[in-house]
Amino acid sequence: RSRPGMLGRGTKAFWRETYFLLMRPVAAGELGEARACRPDARTPLASGVRERGLRQHEVPFHMPGHSRGRSVHHTLQELSKGALSFDTTELEGLDYLAYPSGIIAEAQELASEAFGADRSWFLVNGTTVGIHAAVMSAVREPGDAVVISRDCHQSAFSAMILADAVPVWAESEYDDDFGFASASATNLCEALAGCSRAPAAVLAVSPNYYGVCAGVRELASCCHSRGVPLLVDEAHGSHFAFHRGFPPTSLSQGADLVVQSTHKTLSAMTQASMLHVSGPRVCSDRVTRSLQILQSSSPSYVLMSSLDAARAHASEASDYHHDGEGDRPAGAGEQTFSRTIYASLEAKDEISRVPGLRVLRGEGVDPLRLTVGVSGLGQTGFEVSRQLEEEYGVVPELATQASVVFIVTLGTASADLKLLVRALREVAGQSDGPGRGPPWSQPSGLVLPSCGTQAMSPRQAFFAGHARVETSTAVGRVAAEIVCPYPPGIPILYPGEKISEEALEFLLAFKREGGYVSGCSDATLDTLLVVE
């Protein structure tokens, strides 16, 4: 329209060619090719999840704690039958997670009472977002230190990047029998004592994946004597508040902030967790602001409802709960957790008598976490786990080189535990014995390397330029990635940390022995990613 001749001969030729192109017959081959490029009706993820969930012969000893729907509160049972009908948004009367003042606020208050907290928050991004919020709430300015152990969850390391905090590492101790490393309260207190000025917080794990609790009371005393808040990743201990037979909760021992994976050991749905604060050392308003930044602005009401229902379900099965004036009986539901604990301890006792097997037990160990050492069978935990699942339908939670971990919950029947005991006994009876040994174990005389020097903050290392170098030449360079060999299952290198000769010798020996590694971009360990 703006230029003379726009609708002239050239334009007419264009439309003529377009007409014949659209109207010409399409060859059969071309049609098939076109159909192949169109989206199809396959649902690989949904179909895979459905197929696995319908395996009626399997016995779950893994999270989530509702054991594939075997043990849930009746309200959640009704919600799950027509989940899409309840998958809603912030409608009138349903409250807002970011600014709760109605039924969400009431549900969180009930959680605070049940777990012994001053204030509780529902998390729909898992315990990961709770750890992120915990560190962000404690850190006051960029470069603040946080005392942390290397057996912390990956989310703790990423929290250092988000909050621009600098880790002060506590040394870890390695358990040869069960093949894992952890930091004790003494290790963390020593790291705290070595700080030239008070850190923003101490972040501990209790219990760990294997059910071992740290000395939280001792650690809280060390922290509070220096005015430092204690944050605890209690992801695997959300059930502790509901029975006297469990180890004491971190909050009851003086922790200032606790994050729990309510879905792991109680009956909430996967990804549903809680954060609890007790006392004045952690600012609740900062926790709220951090969660408003980090959590989804479209939270799932089904997930939040499962948290509310899981708390009620556990309370009904409890022999006590907190009412602000000490402990009091909970009534008829008391025996539910009691029966589960008794059955689990009985299974531990029977498994411990099987030749070649060891069971992790003792004070401060979760009675519902079955960690079985299998090195005495001459097999790895991976091999035993695979055999249990394929031949008996017993599905463990975790397998490592040295052990297999099973989670017992309210949904675990006595018959399930009897099957587990029988399966382990038969697997052990078929083994070659201890002579062969696992393909890789910690070399004799080789100890865990000391934590390296932090040359820059994890955040600086994350955003810096990176280069790849031969591992043998990496001494003195600054690591740009996590390097986590198994065993011991904790990072030997961490972003921002200077690579020491001791750490490099450990990794090279580890490589020679045929171990495997996670976290780093080159699983062969031929090269490492470093800061330019």
Coordinates of C-alpha atoms in Angstrom, one line a residue:
R1 CA 0.0 0.0 0.0
S2 CA 2.8 2.4 0.7
R3 CA 4.8 1.7 -2.5
P4 CA 3.6 2.0 -6.1
G5 CA 3.5 -1.3 -8.0
M6 CA 3.2 -3.4 -4.7
L7 CA 0.3 -5.2 -6.2
G8 CA 1.8 -5.5 -9.6
R9 CA 3.0 -8.5 -11.6
G10 CA 5.4 -9.8 -9.0
T11 CA 2.7 -10.1 -6.3
K12 CA 0.3 -11.9 -8.7
A13 CA 3.0 -14.4 -9.5
F14 CA 3.6 -15.0 -5.8
W15 CA -0.1 -15.8 -5.1
R16 CA -0.3 -18.0 -8.2
E17 CA 2.7 -20.1 -7.0
T18 CA 1.2 -20.3 -3.5
Y19 CA -2.1 -21.6 -4.8
F20 CA -0.6 -24.4 -6.9
L21 CA 1.7 -25.4 -3.9
L22 CA -1.3 -25.7 -1.5
M23 CA -3.5 -27.5 -4.0
R24 CA -1.1 -30.0 -5.4
P25 CA -1.5 -33.7 -4.4
V26 CA 0.7 -34.9 -1.5
A27 CA 2.7 -38.1 -2.0
A28 CA 2.1 -40.9 0.4
G29 CA 5.7 -40.8 1.6
E30 CA 5.4 -37.1 2.4
L31 CA 2.2 -37.6 4.3
G32 CA 3.8 -40.3 6.4
E33 CA 6.7 -38.0 7.2
A34 CA 4.5 -35.2 8.1
R35 CA 2.5 -37.4 10.5
A36 CA 5.7 -38.7 12.1
C37 CA 6.7 -35.1 13.0
R38 CA 3.4 -34.4 14.7
P39 CA 3.0 -34.8 18.5
D40 CA 1.7 -38.3 19.3
A41 CA -0.5 -39.6 22.2
R42 CA 2.3 -41.5 24.0
T43 CA 2.8 -40.8 27.7
P44 CA 6.1 -42.4 28.6
L45 CA 6.4 -40.7 32.0
A46 CA 2.8 -41.1 33.1
S47 CA 2.6 -44.6 31.8
G48 CA 5.9 -45.6 33.5
V49 CA 4.8 -44.2 36.8
R50 CA 1.4 -46.0 36.5
E51 CA 3.0 -49.3 35.6
R52 CA 5.4 -49.2 38.6
G53 CA 2.6 -48.1 41.0
L54 CA 0.4 -51.0 40.0
R55 CA 3.0 -53.7 40.8
Q56 CA 1.0 -55.3 43.5
H57 CA 3.7 -57.9 44.3
E58 CA 6.3 -55.3 45.4
V59 CA 6.9 -54.6 49.1
P60 CA 8.1 -51.0 49.5
F61 CA 10.8 -50.2 52.0
H62 CA 11.4 -46.8 50.6
M63 CA 10.0 -43.2 50.8
P64 CA 7.5 -41.7 50.7
G65 CA 6.3 -42.8 54.1
H66 CA 2.8 -43.6 53.2
S67 CA 4.2 -46.8 51.5
R68 CA 2.4 -46.4 48.2
G69 CA -0.8 -45.3 49.9
R70 CA -1.0 -48.1 52.4
S71 CA -1.1 -45.9 55.5
V72 CA -2.6 -42.4 55.2
H73 CA -5.2 -40.2 56.9
H74 CA -8.7 -40.8 55.7
T75 CA -9.0 -37.3 54.4
L76 CA -5.9 -37.8 52.2
Q77 CA -7.3 -41.1 51.0
E78 CA -10.5 -39.3 49.8
L79 CA -8.5 -36.5 48.2
S80 CA -6.2 -38.9 46.3
K81 CA -9.2 -40.8 44.7
G82 CA -10.1 -37.7 42.7
A83 CA -6.9 -35.7 43.0
L84 CA -7.7 -33.5 39.9
S85 CA -10.9 -32.3 41.4
F86 CA -8.9 -30.9 44.3
D87 CA -6.0 -29.6 42.3
T88 CA -7.1 -26.0 42.6
T89 CA -5.8 -22.5 43.1
E90 CA -6.1 -19.6 45.6
L91 CA -9.9 -19.5 45.6
E92 CA -11.9 -17.7 48.2
G93 CA -11.7 -19.5 51.5
L94 CA -8.6 -21.5 50.6
D95 CA -6.1 -19.0 51.9
Y96 CA -2.6 -18.1 50.4
L97 CA 0.6 -20.0 51.3
A98 CA 2.8 -16.9 50.9
Y99 CA 0.6 -14.8 53.2
P100 CA -1.6 -17.2 55.2
S101 CA -4.3 -15.9 57.4
G102 CA -7.1 -18.6 57.1
I103 CA -7.1 -22.4 56.9
I104 CA -3.4 -22.7 55.9
A105 CA -2.4 -20.6 58.9
E106 CA -4.6 -22.8 61.1
A107 CA -3.0 -26.0 59.7
Q108 CA 0.5 -24.6 60.2
E109 CA -0.4 -23.7 63.8
L110 CA -1.5 -27.3 64.4
A111 CA 1.8 -28.4 63.0
S112 CA 3.7 -26.2 65.3
E113 CA 1.9 -27.7 68.3
A114 CA 2.5 -31.3 67.1
F115 CA 6.2 -30.8 66.4
G116 CA 7.0 -28.6 69.4
A117 CA 7.8 -25.4 67.4
D118 CA 7.0 -21.8 67.9
R119 CA 6.1 -21.4 64.3
S120 CA 5.9 -23.8 61.3
W121 CA 5.8 -23.3 57.5
F122 CA 4.5 -25.7 54.8
L123 CA 7.0 -26.4 52.0
V124 CA 5.9 -27.5 48.5
N125 CA 9.4 -27.5 47.0
G126 CA 10.7 -30.2 49.4
T127 CA 13.2 -29.9 52.1
T128 CA 15.6 -28.4 49.5
V129 CA 13.7 -25.1 49.6
G130 CA 13.7 -25.3 53.4
I131 CA 17.5 -25.6 53.6
H132 CA 17.8 -22.7 51.1
A133 CA 15.5 -20.6 53.2
A134 CA 17.2 -21.6 56.5
V135 CA 20.7 -20.4 55.3
M136 CA 19.3 -17.3 53.6
S137 CA 17.5 -16.4 56.9
A138 CA 20.7 -16.8 59.0
V139 CA 23.2 -15.1 56.7
R140 CA 23.2 -11.3 57.3
E141 CA 25.7 -10.1 54.7
P142 CA 27.6 -11.6 51.8
G143 CA 30.7 -13.5 52.9
D144 CA 29.2 -14.7 56.2
A145 CA 30.5 -18.0 57.3
V146 CA 28.4 -21.1 58.0
V147 CA 29.8 -24.1 59.8
I148 CA 28.8 -27.2 57.8
S149 CA 29.7 -30.8 57.4
R150 CA 30.4 -32.5 54.1
D151 CA 27.7 -35.1 54.6
C152 CA 25.1 -32.4 54.2
H153 CA 22.6 -32.7 51.4
Q154 CA 23.3 -31.1 48.0
S155 CA 20.8 -28.4 48.9
A156 CA 23.1 -27.1 51.6
F157 CA 25.9 -26.6 49.1
S158 CA 23.6 -24.8 46.7
A159 CA 22.3 -22.7 49.6
M160 CA 25.9 -21.4 50.0
I161 CA 25.7 -20.1 46.5
L162 CA 22.2 -18.5 46.9
A163 CA 23.1 -16.8 50.2
D164 CA 26.7 -15.9 49.2
A165 CA 27.9 -17.7 52.3
V166 CA 31.4 -19.2 52.9
P167 CA 31.5 -22.7 54.3
V168 CA 33.6 -23.6 57.3
W169 CA 34.0 -27.3 57.0
A170 CA 33.8 -29.8 59.9
E171 CA 35.9 -32.9 59.5
S172 CA 34.0 -36.1 58.9
E173 CA 34.6 -39.6 60.2
Y174 CA 34.3 -42.7 58.1
D175 CA 32.3 -45.8 59.2
D176 CA 34.1 -48.9 57.7
D177 CA 31.4 -51.3 58.5
F178 CA 28.6 -49.6 56.7
G179 CA 30.5 -47.4 54.3
F180 CA 29.4 -43.8 55.1
A181 CA 31.0 -40.7 56.5
S182 CA 29.4 -38.2 58.9
A183 CA 30.4 -35.4 61.2
S184 CA 29.7 -35.7 64.9
A185 CA 28.7 -33.0 67.3
T186 CA 32.3 -32.9 68.5
N187 CA 33.5 -32.4 64.9
L188 CA 31.1 -29.5 64.4
C189 CA 31.9 -27.9 67.8
E190 CA 35.6 -28.0 66.9
A191 CA 35.0 -26.3 63.6
L192 CA 32.9 -23.6 65.4
A193 CA 35.7 -23.1 68.0
G194 CA 38.2 -22.6 65.1
C195 CA 36.2 -19.6 63.7
S196 CA 37.9 -16.3 64.2
R197 CA 34.5 -14.6 64.5
A198 CA 31.1 -16.0 65.1
P199 CA 29.6 -17.5 62.0
A200 CA 26.1 -16.8 60.8
A201 CA 25.0 -20.4 61.7
V202 CA 25.9 -24.0 62.2
L203 CA 24.1 -26.4 59.9
A204 CA 24.0 -30.1 61.0
V205 CA 22.4 -33.3 59.8
S206 CA 20.4 -35.4 62.3
P207 CA 19.5 -38.1 61.6
N208 CA 21.5 -39.0 58.5
Y209 CA 20.3 -41.2 55.7
Y210 CA 21.4 -44.3 57.7
G211 CA 19.4 -43.3 60.8
V212 CA 22.3 -42.1 62.9
C213 CA 21.6 -39.0 65.0
A214 CA 24.1 -36.3 65.9
G215 CA 24.5 -35.1 69.5
V216 CA 22.2 -32.1 68.9
R217 CA 22.0 -31.2 72.6
E218 CA 25.8 -30.9 72.9
L219 CA 26.0 -29.0 69.6
A220 CA 23.2 -26.6 70.6
S221 CA 25.0 -25.7 73.8
C222 CA 28.2 -25.0 71.9
C223 CA 26.4 -22.8 69.4
H224 CA 24.3 -20.8 71.9
S225 CA 27.3 -20.1 74.1
R226 CA 28.7 -18.1 71.2
G227 CA 25.3 -16.6 70.2
V228 CA 25.1 -18.7 67.0
P229 CA 21.9 -20.3 65.8
L230 CA 21.8 -24.0 65.1
L231 CA 20.0 -25.2 61.9
V232 CA 19.3 -28.9 61.6
D233 CA 18.5 -30.8 58.5
E234 CA 16.1 -33.4 60.1
A235 CA 14.8 -34.6 56.7
H236 CA 14.8 -38.2 57.9
G237 CA 13.4 -37.6 61.4
S238 CA 9.9 -36.1 61.0
H239 CA 8.4 -39.0 62.9
F240 CA 10.6 -38.5 66.0
A241 CA 8.0 -36.1 67.6
F242 CA 5.3 -38.8 67.8
H243 CA 6.6 -41.6 70.1
R244 CA 8.9 -42.0 73.1
G245 CA 10.7 -44.9 71.4
F246 CA 12.3 -42.6 68.9
P247 CA 15.4 -40.5 69.5
P248 CA 14.5 -37.0 70.9
T249 CA 13.7 -34.3 68.3
S250 CA 16.3 -31.7 67.4
L251 CA 13.9 -28.9 68.6
S252 CA 13.5 -30.6 72.0
Q253 CA 17.3 -30.6 72.3
G254 CA 17.7 -26.9 71.5
A255 CA 17.9 -26.5 67.7
D256 CA 16.7 -23.1 66.5
L257 CA 15.5 -24.1 63.1
V258 CA 14.6 -27.6 61.7
V259 CA 13.6 -28.7 58.3
Q260 CA 11.8 -32.0 57.8
S261 CA 10.9 -34.1 54.8
T262 CA 7.4 -35.0 56.0
H263 CA 7.0 -37.2 53.0
K264 CA 10.0 -39.4 53.8
T265 CA 8.9 -41.0 57.1
L266 CA 5.4 -39.8 57.6
S267 CA 2.5 -40.0 55.1
A268 CA 2.7 -36.7 53.2
M269 CA 3.1 -36.8 49.4
T270 CA 6.5 -36.6 47.8
Q271 CA 7.9 -33.0 47.7
A272 CA 5.8 -32.0 50.8
S273 CA 8.0 -30.8 53.8
M274 CA 7.9 -28.5 56.8
L275 CA 10.2 -25.9 58.4
H276 CA 10.0 -25.2 62.1
V277 CA 11.5 -22.5 64.2
S278 CA 11.9 -22.4 68.0
G279 CA 13.2 -19.4 70.0
P280 CA 14.4 -16.0 69.0
R281 CA 17.7 -16.7 67.4
V282 CA 16.3 -17.1 63.9
C283 CA 14.0 -14.3 62.7
S284 CA 10.7 -15.7 61.6
D285 CA 10.0 -12.7 59.3
R286 CA 13.3 -13.5 57.4
V287 CA 12.2 -17.1 57.0
T288 CA 8.8 -15.9 55.6
R289 CA 10.5 -13.4 53.2
S290 CA 13.0 -16.1 52.0
L291 CA 10.2 -18.6 51.3
Q292 CA 8.2 -15.9 49.4
I293 CA 11.2 -15.6 47.1
L294 CA 12.0 -19.2 46.8
Q295 CA 8.7 -21.1 46.8
S296 CA 6.4 -21.4 43.9
S297 CA 3.6 -18.7 43.7
S298 CA 1.3 -21.5 42.5
P299 CA 1.5 -24.1 45.3
S300 CA -0.3 -27.4 45.1
Y301 CA -3.2 -27.6 47.4
V302 CA -3.1 -31.3 47.2
L303 CA 0.5 -31.3 48.5
M304 CA -0.3 -28.8 51.3
S305 CA -3.4 -30.9 52.2
S306 CA -1.2 -34.0 52.5
L307 CA 1.0 -32.2 55.0
D308 CA -2.0 -31.3 57.2
A309 CA -3.3 -34.9 56.9
A310 CA 0.1 -36.4 57.6
R311 CA 0.4 -34.4 60.9
A312 CA -3.1 -35.6 61.9
H313 CA -2.3 -39.2 60.9
A314 CA 0.9 -39.2 62.9
S315 CA -0.8 -37.6 65.9
E316 CA -3.4 -40.4 66.0
A317 CA -0.6 -43.0 66.0
S318 CA 1.4 -41.1 68.7
D319 CA 1.9 -41.9 72.4
Y320 CA 2.5 -38.2 73.2
H321 CA 2.6 -34.8 71.7
H322 CA 3.5 -31.3 72.8
D323 CA 0.9 -29.1 74.5
G324 CA 3.2 -26.5 76.0
E325 CA 3.0 -28.1 79.5
G326 CA 5.1 -31.2 78.9
D327 CA 4.1 -34.6 77.4
R328 CA 0.6 -36.1 77.7
P329 CA -0.9 -39.4 76.5
A330 CA -2.6 -39.3 73.1
G331 CA -5.1 -42.1 73.8
A332 CA -6.2 -44.9 71.6
G333 CA -3.7 -44.5 68.8
E334 CA -0.7 -45.0 71.0
Q335 CA 0.0 -48.6 70.0
T336 CA 0.2 -47.9 66.3
F337 CA 3.8 -46.5 66.4
S338 CA 4.6 -48.9 69.2
R339 CA 3.7 -52.0 67.2
T340 CA 5.8 -50.6 64.2
I341 CA 8.8 -50.0 66.4
Y342 CA 8.5 -53.4 68.1
A343 CA 8.3 -55.2 64.7
S344 CA 11.2 -53.2 63.3
L345 CA 13.5 -53.9 66.3
E346 CA 12.5 -57.6 66.1
A347 CA 13.5 -57.7 62.4
K348 CA 16.8 -56.0 63.2
D349 CA 17.5 -58.6 65.8
E350 CA 16.8 -61.5 63.4
I351 CA 18.8 -59.9 60.5
S352 CA 21.8 -59.4 62.8
R353 CA 22.0 -63.1 63.4
V354 CA 22.3 -63.9 59.7
P355 CA 26.0 -64.8 58.9
G356 CA 27.7 -62.2 56.8
L357 CA 25.2 -59.4 57.7
R358 CA 25.6 -56.5 60.1
V359 CA 22.8 -54.2 61.4
L360 CA 23.4 -50.6 62.4
R361 CA 22.1 -50.4 66.0
G362 CA 22.7 -48.5 69.2
E363 CA 21.8 -45.4 71.1
G364 CA 20.8 -42.5 68.8
V365 CA 19.9 -44.8 65.9
D366 CA 16.4 -44.6 64.5
P367 CA 14.5 -47.8 65.3
L368 CA 12.6 -47.6 62.0
R369 CA 15.7 -47.3 59.8
L370 CA 17.2 -50.7 58.8
T371 CA 20.8 -50.2 57.6
V372 CA 22.2 -53.6 56.8
G373 CA 26.0 -54.0 56.1
V374 CA 26.6 -56.7 53.4
S375 CA 30.4 -56.7 52.9
G376 CA 30.6 -60.0 54.8
L377 CA 28.7 -61.6 51.9
G378 CA 31.4 -60.8 49.4
Q379 CA 28.8 -58.7 47.5
T380 CA 28.1 -55.1 47.1
G381 CA 24.9 -53.4 48.4
F382 CA 23.9 -52.8 44.8
E383 CA 24.0 -56.5 44.0
V384 CA 22.1 -57.5 47.1
S385 CA 19.5 -54.8 46.4
R386 CA 19.0 -55.9 42.8
Q387 CA 18.5 -59.5 43.9
L388 CA 16.0 -58.5 46.6
E389 CA 13.9 -56.6 44.1
E390 CA 14.1 -59.0 41.2
E391 CA 13.6 -62.2 43.1
Y392 CA 11.5 -61.2 46.2
G393 CA 9.8 -57.9 45.2
V394 CA 11.5 -56.2 48.2
V395 CA 12.4 -52.7 47.1
P396 CA 15.0 -51.0 49.3
E397 CA 15.4 -47.2 49.7
L398 CA 19.2 -47.1 49.1
A399 CA 22.1 -49.2 48.1
T400 CA 25.8 -48.4 48.5
Q401 CA 29.0 -50.4 48.1
A402 CA 28.8 -51.6 51.6
S403 CA 25.2 -51.6 52.7
V404 CA 21.5 -51.6 51.9
V405 CA 19.0 -49.2 53.6
F406 CA 15.3 -50.0 54.3
I407 CA 12.7 -47.5 55.6
V408 CA 10.1 -48.8 58.0
T409 CA 6.9 -46.7 58.3
L410 CA 3.4 -47.0 59.7
G411 CA 2.5 -48.5 56.3
T412 CA 5.0 -51.4 56.8
A413 CA 3.1 -54.6 57.8
S414 CA 4.6 -57.3 60.0
A415 CA 4.3 -59.6 57.0
D416 CA 6.5 -57.2 55.0
L417 CA 9.3 -57.4 57.6
K418 CA 9.0 -61.2 57.8
L419 CA 9.5 -61.3 54.0
L420 CA 12.5 -59.0 54.3
V421 CA 14.1 -61.2 56.9
R422 CA 13.5 -64.3 54.9
A423 CA 14.8 -62.7 51.7
L424 CA 18.0 -61.5 53.3
R425 CA 18.6 -64.9 54.9
E426 CA 18.2 -66.6 51.6
V427 CA 20.3 -64.1 49.7
A428 CA 23.0 -64.5 52.4
G429 CA 22.8 -68.3 52.1
Q430 CA 23.5 -68.1 48.3
S431 CA 26.5 -65.8 48.6
D432 CA 30.1 -66.7 48.0
G433 CA 31.2 -65.5 51.5
P434 CA 33.6 -62.7 52.5
G435 CA 36.5 -63.9 50.4
R436 CA 35.7 -62.0 47.2
G437 CA 34.9 -58.7 48.8
P438 CA 33.3 -55.7 47.2
P439 CA 34.8 -54.4 44.0
W440 CA 36.1 -51.3 45.8
S441 CA 36.6 -50.4 49.4
Q442 CA 38.6 -47.7 51.1
P443 CA 42.3 -48.7 50.5
S444 CA 44.1 -49.9 53.6
G445 CA 45.9 -47.1 55.3
L446 CA 44.3 -44.3 53.2
V447 CA 42.4 -41.8 55.4
L448 CA 40.0 -39.1 54.3
P449 CA 41.8 -36.0 53.2
S450 CA 41.5 -32.9 55.4
C451 CA 39.2 -30.2 54.1
G452 CA 40.9 -27.8 51.7
T453 CA 41.4 -24.1 51.9
Q454 CA 38.5 -22.0 50.7
A455 CA 40.1 -19.7 48.1
M456 CA 36.9 -18.0 47.1
S457 CA 33.2 -18.2 48.0
P458 CA 31.1 -20.9 46.3
R459 CA 29.1 -18.1 44.6
Q460 CA 32.2 -16.5 43.1
A461 CA 33.4 -20.0 41.9
F462 CA 29.9 -20.7 40.4
F463 CA 29.9 -17.5 38.3
A464 CA 33.6 -17.4 37.4
G465 CA 35.0 -18.7 34.1
H466 CA 35.9 -22.3 34.1
A467 CA 38.6 -24.5 32.4
R468 CA 39.2 -28.2 32.2
V469 CA 42.6 -29.6 33.2
E470 CA 44.2 -33.0 33.6
T471 CA 43.5 -34.2 37.1
S472 CA 47.2 -35.0 37.7
T473 CA 48.1 -31.3 37.2
A474 CA 45.2 -29.8 39.3
V475 CA 47.1 -29.2 42.5
G476 CA 46.9 -25.6 43.6
R477 CA 44.0 -24.8 41.2
V478 CA 40.6 -23.8 42.5
A479 CA 37.8 -26.4 42.1
A480 CA 34.8 -25.3 40.1
E481 CA 32.7 -28.4 40.7
I482 CA 31.8 -30.9 43.4
V483 CA 33.7 -34.2 43.3
C484 CA 32.0 -36.8 45.4
P485 CA 33.5 -40.4 45.3
Y486 CA 31.7 -43.4 46.7
P487 CA 32.8 -44.4 49.2
P488 CA 33.0 -42.3 51.4
G489 CA 30.0 -40.6 49.8
I490 CA 31.0 -37.0 50.7
P491 CA 32.6 -34.3 48.5
I492 CA 36.4 -34.4 48.5
L493 CA 36.4 -31.2 46.4
Y494 CA 34.0 -28.3 46.6
P495 CA 33.6 -25.2 44.4
G496 CA 35.9 -22.4 45.5
E497 CA 38.2 -24.7 47.4
K498 CA 41.9 -25.0 46.5
I499 CA 42.8 -28.5 45.4
S500 CA 45.4 -29.9 47.8
E501 CA 48.0 -32.6 47.1
E502 CA 46.4 -34.7 49.8
A503 CA 43.0 -34.6 48.1
L504 CA 44.5 -35.3 44.7
E505 CA 46.3 -38.3 46.0
F506 CA 43.1 -39.6 47.5
L507 CA 41.2 -39.2 44.2
L508 CA 44.0 -40.8 42.1
A509 CA 44.2 -43.8 44.5
F510 CA 40.4 -44.0 44.3
K511 CA 40.5 -44.0 40.5
R512 CA 43.2 -46.8 40.5
E513 CA 41.0 -49.0 42.7
G514 CA 38.0 -48.6 40.3
G515 CA 35.7 -46.6 42.5
Y516 CA 32.9 -44.4 41.1
V517 CA 32.2 -40.8 41.5
S518 CA 29.2 -38.4 41.3
G519 CA 28.9 -34.6 41.0
C520 CA 31.7 -33.9 38.6
S521 CA 31.3 -33.6 34.9
D522 CA 33.9 -36.2 34.1
A523 CA 33.1 -39.4 35.9
T524 CA 36.3 -41.0 34.8
L525 CA 38.3 -38.5 36.9
D526 CA 40.7 -38.0 34.0
T527 CA 40.0 -34.2 34.1
L528 CA 38.7 -31.7 36.6
L529 CA 36.8 -28.4 36.1
V530 CA 38.7 -25.5 37.7
V531 CA 38.3 -21.8 38.0
E532 CA 40.2 -19.9 35.2

